[in-house]
Short mmCIF file of C-alpha atoms in Angstrom, two decimals:
data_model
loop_
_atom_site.label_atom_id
_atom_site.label_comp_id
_atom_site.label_asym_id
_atom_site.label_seq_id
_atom_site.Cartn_x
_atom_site.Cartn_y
_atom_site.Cartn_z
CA UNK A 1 0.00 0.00 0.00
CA UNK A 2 1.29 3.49 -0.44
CA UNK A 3 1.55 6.10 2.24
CA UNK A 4 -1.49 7.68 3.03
CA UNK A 5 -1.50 11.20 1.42
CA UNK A 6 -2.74 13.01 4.37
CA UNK A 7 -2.81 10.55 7.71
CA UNK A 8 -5.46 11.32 10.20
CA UNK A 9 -5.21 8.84 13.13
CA UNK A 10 -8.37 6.99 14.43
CA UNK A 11 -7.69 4.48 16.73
CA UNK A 12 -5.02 2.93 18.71
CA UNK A 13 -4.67 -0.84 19.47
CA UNK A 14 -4.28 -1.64 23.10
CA UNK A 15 -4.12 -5.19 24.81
CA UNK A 16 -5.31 -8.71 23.85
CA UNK A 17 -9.09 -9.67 24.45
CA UNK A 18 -9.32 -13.55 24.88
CA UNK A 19 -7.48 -15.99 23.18
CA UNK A 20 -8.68 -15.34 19.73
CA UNK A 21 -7.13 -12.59 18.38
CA UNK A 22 -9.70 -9.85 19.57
CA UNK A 23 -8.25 -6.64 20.35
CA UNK A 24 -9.50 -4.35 23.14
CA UNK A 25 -9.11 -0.80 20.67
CA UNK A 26 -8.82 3.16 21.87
CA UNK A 27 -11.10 5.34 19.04
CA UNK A 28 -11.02 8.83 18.17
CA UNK A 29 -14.07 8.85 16.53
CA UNK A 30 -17.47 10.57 18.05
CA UNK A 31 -19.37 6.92 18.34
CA UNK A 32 -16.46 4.53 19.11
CA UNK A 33 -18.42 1.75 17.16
CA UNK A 34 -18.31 3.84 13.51
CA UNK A 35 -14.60 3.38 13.24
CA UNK A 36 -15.79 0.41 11.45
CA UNK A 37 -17.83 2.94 8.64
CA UNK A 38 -14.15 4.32 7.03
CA UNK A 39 -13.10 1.14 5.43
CA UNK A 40 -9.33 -0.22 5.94
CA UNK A 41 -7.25 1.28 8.44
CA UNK A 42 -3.39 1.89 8.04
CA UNK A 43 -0.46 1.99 9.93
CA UNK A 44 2.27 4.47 9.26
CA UNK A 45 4.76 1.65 7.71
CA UNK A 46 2.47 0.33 5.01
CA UNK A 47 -0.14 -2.26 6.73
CA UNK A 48 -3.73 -2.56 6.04
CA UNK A 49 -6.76 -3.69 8.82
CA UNK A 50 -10.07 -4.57 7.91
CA UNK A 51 -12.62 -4.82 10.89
CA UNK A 52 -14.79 -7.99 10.69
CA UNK A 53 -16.36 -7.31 13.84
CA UNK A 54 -16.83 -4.34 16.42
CA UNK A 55 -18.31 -4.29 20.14
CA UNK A 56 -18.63 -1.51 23.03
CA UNK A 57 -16.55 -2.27 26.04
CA UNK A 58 -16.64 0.12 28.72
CA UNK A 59 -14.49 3.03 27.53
CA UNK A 60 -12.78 1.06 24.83
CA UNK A 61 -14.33 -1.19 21.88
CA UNK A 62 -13.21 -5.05 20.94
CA UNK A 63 -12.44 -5.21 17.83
CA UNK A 64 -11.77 -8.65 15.91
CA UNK A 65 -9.73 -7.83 12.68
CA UNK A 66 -9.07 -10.05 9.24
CA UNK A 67 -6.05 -12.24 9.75
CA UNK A 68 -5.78 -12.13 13.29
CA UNK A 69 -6.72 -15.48 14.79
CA UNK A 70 -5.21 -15.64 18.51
CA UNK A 71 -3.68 -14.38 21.10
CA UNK A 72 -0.39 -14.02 19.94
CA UNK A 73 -1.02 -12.14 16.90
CA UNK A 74 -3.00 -9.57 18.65
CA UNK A 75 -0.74 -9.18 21.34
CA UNK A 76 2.29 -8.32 18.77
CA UNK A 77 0.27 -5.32 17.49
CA UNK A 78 -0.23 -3.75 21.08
CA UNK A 79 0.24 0.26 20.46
CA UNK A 80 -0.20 0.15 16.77
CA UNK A 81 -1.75 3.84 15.43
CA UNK A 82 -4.79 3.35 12.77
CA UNK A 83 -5.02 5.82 10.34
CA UNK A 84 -7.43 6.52 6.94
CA UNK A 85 -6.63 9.21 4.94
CA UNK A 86 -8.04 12.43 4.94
CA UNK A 87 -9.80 12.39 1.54
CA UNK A 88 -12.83 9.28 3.67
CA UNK A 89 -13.59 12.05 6.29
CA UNK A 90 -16.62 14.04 5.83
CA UNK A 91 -16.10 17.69 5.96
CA UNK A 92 -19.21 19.73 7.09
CA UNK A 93 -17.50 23.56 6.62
CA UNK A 94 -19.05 24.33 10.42
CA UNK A 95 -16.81 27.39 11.36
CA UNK A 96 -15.00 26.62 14.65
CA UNK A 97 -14.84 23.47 14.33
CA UNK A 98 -11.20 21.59 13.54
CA UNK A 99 -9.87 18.07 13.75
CA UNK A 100 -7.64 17.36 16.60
CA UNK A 101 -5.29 16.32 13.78
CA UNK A 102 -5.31 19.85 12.32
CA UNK A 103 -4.53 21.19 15.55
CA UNK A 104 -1.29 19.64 16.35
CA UNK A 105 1.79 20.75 15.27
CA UNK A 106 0.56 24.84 15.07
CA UNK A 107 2.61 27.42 16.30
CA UNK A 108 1.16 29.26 19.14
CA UNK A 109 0.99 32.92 19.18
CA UNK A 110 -0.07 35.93 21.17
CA UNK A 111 0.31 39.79 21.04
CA UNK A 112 4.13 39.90 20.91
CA UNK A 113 4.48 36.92 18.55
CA UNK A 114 5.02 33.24 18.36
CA UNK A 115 5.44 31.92 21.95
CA UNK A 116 4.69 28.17 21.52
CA UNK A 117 3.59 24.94 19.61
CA UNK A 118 0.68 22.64 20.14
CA UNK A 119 1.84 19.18 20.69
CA UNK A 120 -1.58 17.05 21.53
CA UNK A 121 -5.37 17.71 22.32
CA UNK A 122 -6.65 16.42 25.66
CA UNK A 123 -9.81 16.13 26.51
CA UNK A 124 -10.69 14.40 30.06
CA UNK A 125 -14.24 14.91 30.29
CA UNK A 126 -14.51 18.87 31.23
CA UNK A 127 -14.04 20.33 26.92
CA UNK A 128 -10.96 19.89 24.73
CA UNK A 129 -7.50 21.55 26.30
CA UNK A 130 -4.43 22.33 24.25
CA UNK A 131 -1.34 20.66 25.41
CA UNK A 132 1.15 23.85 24.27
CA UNK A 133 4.97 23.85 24.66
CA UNK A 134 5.96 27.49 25.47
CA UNK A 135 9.87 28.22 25.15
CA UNK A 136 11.31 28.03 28.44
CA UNK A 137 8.60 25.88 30.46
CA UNK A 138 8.25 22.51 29.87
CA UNK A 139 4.73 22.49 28.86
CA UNK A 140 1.25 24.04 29.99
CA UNK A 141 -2.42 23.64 29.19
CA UNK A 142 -4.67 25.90 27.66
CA UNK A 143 -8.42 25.27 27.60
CA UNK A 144 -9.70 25.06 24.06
CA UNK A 145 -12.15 28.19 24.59
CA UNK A 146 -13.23 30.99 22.35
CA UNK A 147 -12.01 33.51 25.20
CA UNK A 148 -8.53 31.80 25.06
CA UNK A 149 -8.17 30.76 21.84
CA UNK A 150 -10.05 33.33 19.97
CA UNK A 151 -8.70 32.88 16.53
CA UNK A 152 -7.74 29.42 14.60
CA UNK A 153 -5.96 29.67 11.56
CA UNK A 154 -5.03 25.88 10.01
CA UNK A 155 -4.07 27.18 6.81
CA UNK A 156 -1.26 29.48 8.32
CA UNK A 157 -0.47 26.92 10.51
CA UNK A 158 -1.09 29.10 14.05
CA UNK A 159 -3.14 29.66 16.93
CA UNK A 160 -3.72 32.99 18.68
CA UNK A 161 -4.35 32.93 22.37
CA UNK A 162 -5.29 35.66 25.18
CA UNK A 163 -2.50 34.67 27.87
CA UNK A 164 -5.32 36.29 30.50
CA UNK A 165 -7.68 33.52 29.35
CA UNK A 166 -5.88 31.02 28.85
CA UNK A 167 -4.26 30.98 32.25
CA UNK A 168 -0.50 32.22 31.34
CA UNK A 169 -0.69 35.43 33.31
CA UNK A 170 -1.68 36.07 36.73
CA UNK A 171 -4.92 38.64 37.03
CA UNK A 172 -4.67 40.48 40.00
CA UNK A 173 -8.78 41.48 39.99
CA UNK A 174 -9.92 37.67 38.84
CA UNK A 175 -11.62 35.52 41.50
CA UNK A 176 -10.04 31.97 39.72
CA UNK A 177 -6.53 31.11 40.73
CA UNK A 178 -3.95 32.68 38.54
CA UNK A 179 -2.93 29.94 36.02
CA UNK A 180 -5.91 27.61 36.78
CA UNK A 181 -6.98 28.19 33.16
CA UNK A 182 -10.78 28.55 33.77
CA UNK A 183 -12.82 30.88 32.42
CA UNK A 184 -15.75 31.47 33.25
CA UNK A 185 -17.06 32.96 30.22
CA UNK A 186 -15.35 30.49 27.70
CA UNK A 187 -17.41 28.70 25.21
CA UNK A 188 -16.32 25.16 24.09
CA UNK A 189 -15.05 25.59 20.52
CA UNK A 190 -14.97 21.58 20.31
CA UNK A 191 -12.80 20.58 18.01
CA UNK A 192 -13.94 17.64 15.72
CA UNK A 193 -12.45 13.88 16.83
CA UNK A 194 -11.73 11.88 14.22
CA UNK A 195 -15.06 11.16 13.39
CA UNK A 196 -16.07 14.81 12.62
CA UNK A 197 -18.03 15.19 15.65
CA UNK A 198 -17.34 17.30 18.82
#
């Protein structure tokens, strides 16, 4: 197979599930169960996976792929990234919304320039957070608001944030702890999983 043109991951496999090759699976799709709807998945050296079957488990799905027969084989691709290519993903064109994907990698900016890079998206339950690296700390976390992220631009690769919003300067009048990055006023911006949904 060649390399996909423009990887977007979807999935990553985690541990064995029984003795016949089922795999328990980590999606980054909206509904875990429609990483089955985007046909073959790819890893980044060249593999193809075709789901035969796909089941909800707790936080996770179990996923039985073509090929894969026991326990063995499953547990050699433990950690494996799945990927489809851009081109299968429906775009909608909503305004402010983004795949995680498109979000990685941008330089982060505010008033006096560029001041960082976003290296993941996080979400643990409370709205999506950008993990930033800022030069000279080792890394901080900057909720993925309109207040603190008020502009998005993915075609020149940046992000502009309010450093009083997104928790990178201490506000003397503000009833929040400085650097606690909540904002009271922020809306969600949700940026898009995998699966196009927020």
């Amino acid at each position: 197979m060649s390399k996909l043109q423009n990887p977007v991951q979807m999935a990553v496999i985690g541990a064995a599930h029984g003795i016949k090759g089922e795999l328990r699976v980590k999606t980054f799709t909206g509904d875990p169960l429609a990483l089955a709807d985007y046909g073959p998945l790819h890893t980044k050296d060249g593999r193809t996976f075709q789901i035969l079957d796909i089941r909800p488990a707790g936080t996770v799905v179990v996923v039985r792929f073509k090929g894969i027969n026991d326990r063995n084989a499953a547990e050699a691709l433990a950690g494996t990234e799945l990927f489809v290519d851009r081109s299968v993903l429906p775009d909608d064109g909503e305004e402010d919304e983004f795949y995680h994907a498109d979000l990685v990698g941008l330089e982060v900016r505010d008033d006096t320039g560029a001041i960082g890079r976003v290296v993941a998206v996080h979400n643990f339950g409370g709205g999506d957070i950008l993990d930033v690296t800022l030069a000279g700390r080792k890394g901080v976390l900057i909720p993925f608001t309109q207040a603190a992220v008020p502009h998005v631009s993915i075609a020149d690769g940046f992000v502009q944030v309010d450093p009083l919003a997104a928790g990178l300067v201490d506000d003397e009048e503000s009833e929040a702890p400085a650097g606690s990055g909540f904002d009271p006023k922020g809306r969600p911006r949700g940026p898009k999983d995998a699966g196009g949904n927020r």
